[in-house]
Amino acid sequence: MHSPNLLLLLLLLFFFTVSYAELCHPNDKKVLLNIKKAFNNPYILTSWKPEEDCCTWYCVECDRKSHRIIALTVFADDKLSGPIPPFVGDLPFLENLMFHKLPNLIGPIPPTIAKLNNLKYLDLSWNGLSGPVPSFLGSLSNLDVLDLSFNRFTGSIPSSLANLRRLGTLHLDRNKLTGPIPESFGNFKGKVPYLYLSHNQLSGKIPISMGKVDFNYIDLSRNKLVGDGSLIFGSKKTTEIVDLSRNLLEFNMSKVVFPRTLTYLDLNHNKIFGEIPTEVVKLELQMFNVSYNALCGRIPMGGKLQSFDVYSYFHNKCLCGKPLGSCK
């Protein structure tokens, strides 16, 4: 006579077991535990316990349907130390990999990362990583964001990065990169990325091929670039933000035709000569700086040009007019 109650109990037990069944794939769990061990079991990964479902662990995200690991995001921990474990490359469904603001994360980018064919977002910024920027990153065909900024990478920029058809943002700024900007950056295979190359030791001329590219955002500041920087501009382009400041660029500003879409222009600390073209008054500029160059002539009146202070214009050869002193 107790059979109905027994059946109900068995059903409840079944649903309880199903609801608490582990969703995490055993291969992914093994890889994550290897990563934790390689980092010497840091406090930030305390929740990574073998007896618990890895889809519930901190810094981890599982796909809702397949339950495979799609995101590994470890950030803001000065206790975690050592190189990036090669086991990271054994998470085949990974789309988002972030090691960010880990000052004791050192060494090179492991070659196993080249196996992560589904990777869309790779953020290794604000760490202590070193060595070259690997050319194999150019094979990660699904990458939308590549951020290697604020590290200690050395050597040249690999031309293979221009092969990334879906790349929307490329951050290589704040490293110790040397050599020229690759010619291939004038021939991106897919869309044109927001390009951040500032605060390095890049040298040589900006490739002529880049003159054909319609960058929305380009920052080449604080390098050792020489020659003609005006090729970045053009009347038919839709560029909004350009920072070429603190280089050794030399061109006649009088002849430059700026895109009507330009809102931010920083050219300070170069060897730019000529005059500020009057067409600049038509631009909706939010930032403008041509200080520390060799410009001459009257600052055009109108538009936004008089809204910028003396420090946007001073230390030129013979610029005059508001906000500087009157022309003689």
Short mmCIF file of C-alpha atoms in Angstrom, two decimals:
data_model
loop_
_atom_site.label_atom_id
_atom_site.label_comp_id
_atom_site.label_asym_id
_atom_site.label_seq_id
_atom_site.Cartn_x
_atom_site.Cartn_y
_atom_site.Cartn_z
CA MET A 1 0.00 0.00 0.00
CA HIS A 2 3.04 2.22 0.17
CA SER A 3 3.85 1.78 -3.53
CA PRO A 4 2.36 5.16 -4.70
CA ASN A 5 4.46 6.99 -2.11
CA LEU A 6 7.50 4.97 -3.08
CA LEU A 7 6.93 5.81 -6.75
CA LEU A 8 6.61 9.52 -5.93
CA LEU A 9 9.81 9.35 -3.89
CA LEU A 10 11.65 7.68 -6.75
CA LEU A 11 10.40 10.31 -9.22
CA LEU A 12 11.50 13.13 -6.92
CA LEU A 13 14.88 11.49 -6.49
CA PHE A 14 15.22 11.15 -10.27
CA PHE A 15 14.39 14.81 -10.95
CA PHE A 16 16.67 15.91 -8.10
CA THR A 17 19.53 13.89 -9.58
CA VAL A 18 18.91 15.20 -13.11
CA SER A 19 18.67 18.80 -11.97
CA TYR A 20 21.99 18.56 -10.13
CA ALA A 21 23.78 16.48 -12.76
CA GLU A 22 27.09 17.94 -13.83
CA LEU A 23 26.76 20.00 -17.03
CA CYS A 24 30.46 20.68 -17.49
CA HIS A 25 32.21 18.58 -20.12
CA PRO A 26 34.81 16.30 -18.44
CA ASN A 27 37.54 17.26 -20.96
CA ASP A 28 37.04 20.96 -20.26
CA LYS A 29 37.07 20.35 -16.52
CA LYS A 30 40.35 18.46 -16.76
CA VAL A 31 41.91 21.29 -18.77
CA LEU A 32 40.76 23.95 -16.29
CA LEU A 33 42.17 22.00 -13.36
CA ASN A 34 45.48 21.72 -15.24
CA ILE A 35 45.44 25.51 -15.71
CA LYS A 36 44.78 26.00 -12.00
CA LYS A 37 47.64 23.68 -11.09
CA ALA A 38 50.01 25.41 -13.53
CA PHE A 39 49.24 28.71 -11.78
CA ASN A 40 49.99 27.01 -8.44
CA ASN A 41 46.37 27.04 -7.22
CA PRO A 42 45.88 30.83 -6.88
CA TYR A 43 43.24 32.27 -4.59
CA ILE A 44 41.27 33.77 -7.49
CA LEU A 45 40.56 30.22 -8.71
CA THR A 46 39.47 28.88 -5.28
CA SER A 47 36.01 28.03 -6.63
CA TRP A 48 37.56 25.58 -9.11
CA LYS A 49 36.87 22.47 -7.04
CA PRO A 50 36.96 19.01 -8.70
CA GLU A 51 33.77 17.89 -6.99
CA GLU A 52 31.73 20.83 -8.33
CA ASP A 53 30.31 21.58 -11.77
CA CYS A 54 32.85 23.71 -13.63
CA CYS A 55 30.04 25.66 -15.31
CA THR A 56 29.47 27.27 -11.90
CA TRP A 57 33.11 28.25 -11.36
CA TYR A 58 34.32 31.86 -11.14
CA CYS A 59 36.00 33.26 -14.30
CA VAL A 60 34.32 30.60 -16.48
CA GLU A 61 31.30 30.61 -18.78
CA CYS A 62 29.65 27.61 -20.41
CA ASP A 63 27.51 27.58 -23.54
CA ARG A 64 23.84 27.21 -22.53
CA LYS A 65 23.18 24.37 -24.97
CA SER A 66 26.42 22.44 -25.39
CA HIS A 67 27.75 23.28 -21.90
CA ARG A 68 31.25 23.58 -23.35
CA ILE A 69 33.55 26.30 -22.00
CA ILE A 70 33.20 29.41 -24.19
CA ALA A 71 34.80 32.06 -21.94
CA LEU A 72 37.76 32.17 -19.58
CA THR A 73 38.20 35.61 -18.03
CA VAL A 74 40.80 36.04 -15.29
CA PHE A 75 41.55 39.63 -14.29
CA ALA A 76 42.74 42.08 -11.63
CA ASP A 77 44.85 39.85 -9.40
CA ASP A 78 48.44 40.64 -8.45
CA LYS A 79 48.90 37.28 -6.71
CA LEU A 80 48.52 35.10 -9.81
CA SER A 81 51.96 34.57 -11.35
CA GLY A 82 53.82 32.64 -14.01
CA PRO A 83 53.39 32.18 -17.77
CA ILE A 84 50.13 31.52 -19.60
CA PRO A 85 49.65 27.73 -19.31
CA PRO A 86 49.75 25.93 -22.68
CA PHE A 87 46.63 24.00 -21.60
CA VAL A 88 44.58 27.08 -22.56
CA GLY A 89 44.79 25.84 -26.14
CA ASP A 90 42.91 22.67 -25.15
CA LEU A 91 39.56 24.45 -24.75
CA PRO A 92 38.37 24.03 -28.37
CA PHE A 93 35.07 25.94 -28.01
CA LEU A 94 36.62 29.01 -26.36
CA GLU A 95 35.33 32.31 -27.82
CA ASN A 96 36.52 34.76 -25.18
CA LEU A 97 39.94 34.56 -23.52
CA MET A 98 40.93 37.30 -21.11
CA PHE A 99 44.00 37.55 -18.89
CA HIS A 100 43.86 41.22 -17.87
CA LYS A 101 45.62 43.33 -15.23
CA LEU A 102 47.75 40.44 -13.96
CA PRO A 103 51.12 42.17 -13.41
CA ASN A 104 52.91 38.92 -12.58
CA LEU A 105 51.69 37.09 -15.69
CA ILE A 106 54.96 36.79 -17.61
CA GLY A 107 56.59 35.09 -20.58
CA PRO A 108 55.50 34.72 -24.20
CA ILE A 109 52.12 33.94 -25.74
CA PRO A 110 52.02 30.12 -25.98
CA PRO A 111 51.75 28.61 -29.50
CA THR A 112 48.84 26.42 -28.36
CA ILE A 113 46.57 29.50 -28.57
CA ALA A 114 46.72 29.00 -32.35
CA LYS A 115 44.42 25.98 -31.85
CA LEU A 116 41.54 28.17 -30.61
CA ASN A 117 39.75 28.48 -33.95
CA ASN A 118 36.52 29.79 -32.39
CA LEU A 119 38.20 32.66 -30.54
CA LYS A 120 36.49 36.02 -31.11
CA TYR A 121 37.93 38.08 -28.25
CA LEU A 122 41.55 37.84 -27.07
CA ASP A 123 42.48 40.29 -24.33
CA LEU A 124 45.95 39.88 -22.83
CA SER A 125 46.33 43.54 -21.82
CA TRP A 126 47.96 45.12 -18.77
CA ASN A 127 50.20 42.17 -17.89
CA GLY A 128 53.94 41.49 -17.81
CA LEU A 129 54.02 39.45 -21.02
CA SER A 130 57.11 39.60 -23.23
CA GLY A 131 58.67 38.15 -26.37
CA PRO A 132 57.42 38.76 -29.90
CA VAL A 133 53.86 39.31 -31.08
CA PRO A 134 53.41 35.85 -32.66
CA SER A 135 52.59 35.62 -36.35
CA PHE A 136 50.29 32.66 -35.63
CA LEU A 137 47.71 35.09 -34.23
CA GLY A 138 46.96 35.91 -37.87
CA SER A 139 45.41 32.45 -38.24
CA LEU A 140 42.67 33.07 -35.64
CA SER A 141 40.17 33.85 -38.37
CA ASN A 142 37.19 34.62 -36.09
CA LEU A 143 38.94 37.29 -34.00
CA ASP A 144 37.00 40.53 -33.60
CA VAL A 145 39.16 42.06 -30.84
CA LEU A 146 42.90 41.56 -30.27
CA ASP A 147 44.27 43.51 -27.32
CA LEU A 148 47.94 43.06 -26.34
CA SER A 149 48.40 46.58 -24.93
CA PHE A 150 50.37 47.51 -21.80
CA ASN A 151 52.88 44.64 -21.89
CA ARG A 152 56.57 44.24 -22.77
CA PHE A 153 56.33 42.75 -26.24
CA THR A 154 59.36 43.36 -28.46
CA GLY A 155 60.29 42.86 -32.10
CA SER A 156 58.30 43.80 -35.17
CA ILE A 157 54.57 43.70 -35.87
CA PRO A 158 53.71 40.55 -37.85
CA SER A 159 52.20 41.28 -41.25
CA SER A 160 49.88 38.27 -40.80
CA LEU A 161 47.56 40.31 -38.56
CA ALA A 162 46.15 41.93 -41.71
CA ASN A 163 44.71 38.50 -42.64
CA LEU A 164 42.14 38.69 -39.83
CA ARG A 165 38.99 39.35 -41.86
CA ARG A 166 36.70 40.01 -38.89
CA LEU A 167 39.09 42.11 -36.84
CA GLY A 168 37.36 45.25 -35.55
CA THR A 169 39.91 46.44 -32.98
CA LEU A 170 43.69 45.96 -32.80
CA HIS A 171 45.53 47.13 -29.69
CA LEU A 172 49.31 46.82 -29.79
CA ASP A 173 49.91 50.08 -27.91
CA ARG A 174 52.15 50.55 -24.85
CA ASN A 175 54.77 47.91 -25.66
CA LYS A 176 58.37 47.98 -26.91
CA LEU A 177 57.73 47.12 -30.54
CA THR A 178 60.28 48.19 -33.15
CA GLY A 179 60.67 48.28 -36.92
CA PRO A 180 58.24 49.63 -39.51
CA ILE A 181 54.47 49.35 -39.69
CA PRO A 182 53.82 46.36 -42.00
CA GLU A 183 52.93 47.11 -45.64
CA SER A 184 50.05 44.67 -45.21
CA PHE A 185 48.31 47.20 -42.95
CA GLY A 186 47.40 48.98 -46.16
CA ASN A 187 45.55 45.88 -47.32
CA PHE A 188 43.42 44.43 -44.54
CA LYS A 189 41.66 41.34 -45.89
CA GLY A 190 38.34 42.16 -44.21
CA LYS A 191 37.01 45.23 -42.42
CA VAL A 192 39.38 47.99 -41.33
CA PRO A 193 40.07 47.79 -37.59
CA TYR A 194 40.35 50.58 -35.05
CA LEU A 195 44.17 50.74 -34.98
CA TYR A 196 46.13 51.49 -31.79
CA LEU A 197 49.92 51.39 -32.21
CA SER A 198 50.97 54.23 -29.87
CA HIS A 199 53.72 54.27 -27.23
CA ASN A 200 56.13 51.94 -29.00
CA GLN A 201 59.44 52.45 -30.82
CA LEU A 202 58.14 51.97 -34.36
CA SER A 203 60.28 53.60 -37.04
CA GLY A 204 60.42 54.27 -40.76
CA LYS A 205 57.72 55.76 -42.96
CA ILE A 206 54.00 55.10 -42.74
CA PRO A 207 53.44 52.65 -45.62
CA ILE A 208 52.09 54.34 -48.76
CA SER A 209 49.56 51.50 -48.98
CA MET A 210 47.87 52.84 -45.83
CA GLY A 211 46.86 55.92 -47.81
CA LYS A 212 44.22 53.80 -49.53
CA VAL A 213 42.66 52.71 -46.23
CA ASP A 214 39.70 54.52 -44.68
CA PHE A 215 40.48 54.24 -40.97
CA ASN A 216 37.79 55.34 -38.54
CA TYR A 217 40.25 55.52 -35.63
CA ILE A 218 44.02 55.48 -35.93
CA ASP A 219 46.57 56.21 -33.20
CA LEU A 220 50.25 56.09 -34.18
CA SER A 221 51.43 58.53 -31.51
CA ARG A 222 54.66 58.38 -29.51
CA ASN A 223 56.79 56.42 -31.94
CA LYS A 224 59.72 57.33 -34.20
CA LEU A 225 57.86 57.49 -37.50
CA VAL A 226 59.24 59.76 -40.24
CA GLY A 227 58.11 61.16 -43.57
CA ASP A 228 54.67 62.05 -44.84
CA GLY A 229 51.81 61.49 -42.39
CA SER A 230 49.29 63.34 -44.54
CA LEU A 231 48.47 60.19 -46.52
CA ILE A 232 46.19 59.18 -43.62
CA PHE A 233 43.81 61.98 -44.64
CA GLY A 234 41.65 62.52 -47.72
CA SER A 235 38.41 64.22 -48.73
CA LYS A 236 36.54 60.97 -49.44
CA LYS A 237 37.44 59.29 -46.16
CA THR A 238 35.20 58.92 -43.10
CA THR A 239 37.99 59.09 -40.51
CA GLU A 240 36.96 60.52 -37.14
CA ILE A 241 39.99 60.24 -34.85
CA VAL A 242 43.67 60.66 -35.80
CA ASP A 243 46.60 60.88 -33.38
CA LEU A 244 50.03 61.19 -35.01
CA SER A 245 51.59 63.19 -32.16
CA ARG A 246 55.17 62.85 -30.90
CA ASN A 247 56.79 61.39 -33.99
CA LEU A 248 59.21 62.84 -36.56
CA LEU A 249 56.67 63.33 -39.34
CA GLU A 250 57.31 66.08 -41.89
CA PHE A 251 54.74 67.37 -44.40
CA ASN A 252 53.10 70.55 -45.65
CA MET A 253 49.83 71.02 -43.74
CA SER A 254 48.67 73.67 -46.24
CA LYS A 255 48.06 70.97 -48.85
CA VAL A 256 46.22 68.51 -46.61
CA VAL A 257 42.54 67.88 -47.29
CA PHE A 258 40.94 66.62 -44.10
CA PRO A 259 37.86 64.36 -43.99
CA ARG A 260 34.67 66.27 -43.11
CA THR A 261 34.02 63.62 -40.44
CA LEU A 262 37.17 64.42 -38.42
CA THR A 263 36.46 65.25 -34.76
CA TYR A 264 39.85 64.58 -33.10
CA LEU A 265 43.20 65.64 -34.56
CA ASP A 266 46.47 65.57 -32.62
CA LEU A 267 49.66 66.39 -34.55
CA ASN A 268 51.79 67.89 -31.75
CA HIS A 269 55.56 67.38 -31.54
CA ASN A 270 56.39 66.69 -35.21
CA LYS A 271 58.09 68.63 -38.03
CA ILE A 272 54.95 69.75 -39.84
CA PHE A 273 55.27 73.00 -41.82
CA GLY A 274 53.07 75.29 -43.92
CA GLU A 275 49.82 76.85 -42.74
CA ILE A 276 46.62 75.58 -41.16
CA PRO A 277 44.19 75.26 -44.11
CA THR A 278 41.06 77.40 -43.86
CA GLU A 279 38.87 74.35 -44.55
CA VAL A 280 39.60 73.23 -40.98
CA VAL A 281 37.00 75.72 -39.70
CA LYS A 282 34.28 73.52 -41.23
CA LEU A 283 35.20 70.54 -39.04
CA GLU A 284 33.27 69.69 -35.87
CA LEU A 285 36.47 69.32 -33.87
CA GLN A 286 36.35 68.27 -30.24
CA MET A 287 40.14 68.07 -29.94
CA PHE A 288 42.82 69.86 -31.98
CA ASN A 289 46.54 70.18 -31.25
CA VAL A 290 49.30 71.29 -33.65
CA SER A 291 51.77 72.57 -31.04
CA TYR A 292 55.53 72.00 -31.30
CA ASN A 293 55.76 71.99 -35.10
CA ALA A 294 57.07 74.45 -37.73
CA LEU A 295 53.75 76.00 -38.80
CA CYS A 296 53.40 79.62 -39.94
CA GLY A 297 50.67 82.07 -40.89
CA ARG A 298 47.38 83.18 -39.42
CA ILE A 299 45.18 80.71 -37.53
CA PRO A 300 41.93 80.66 -39.54
CA MET A 301 39.02 82.38 -37.81
CA GLY A 302 35.79 80.52 -37.24
CA GLY A 303 34.52 77.08 -36.50
CA LYS A 304 36.00 75.52 -33.39
CA LEU A 305 39.58 76.76 -33.81
CA GLN A 306 39.34 79.66 -31.32
CA SER A 307 37.76 77.38 -28.69
CA PHE A 308 41.12 75.66 -28.18
CA ASP A 309 43.67 77.31 -25.91
CA VAL A 310 47.20 78.57 -26.51
CA TYR A 311 48.66 75.16 -25.70
CA SER A 312 47.10 73.70 -28.85
CA TYR A 313 49.13 76.11 -31.01
CA PHE A 314 52.25 77.29 -29.20
CA HIS A 315 55.88 76.43 -30.06
CA ASN A 316 55.50 76.78 -33.81
CA LYS A 317 57.68 78.76 -36.20
CA CYS A 318 55.42 81.76 -36.82
CA LEU A 319 51.76 80.97 -36.16
CA CYS A 320 49.71 83.98 -35.16
CA GLY A 321 46.15 85.10 -34.46
CA LYS A 322 43.70 84.07 -31.78
CA PRO A 323 44.25 82.40 -29.37
CA LEU A 324 47.91 83.34 -29.99
CA GLY A 325 49.15 86.90 -30.33
CA SER A 326 48.02 89.11 -33.19
CA CYS A 327 49.74 88.87 -36.55
CA LYS A 328 52.23 91.62 -37.42
#
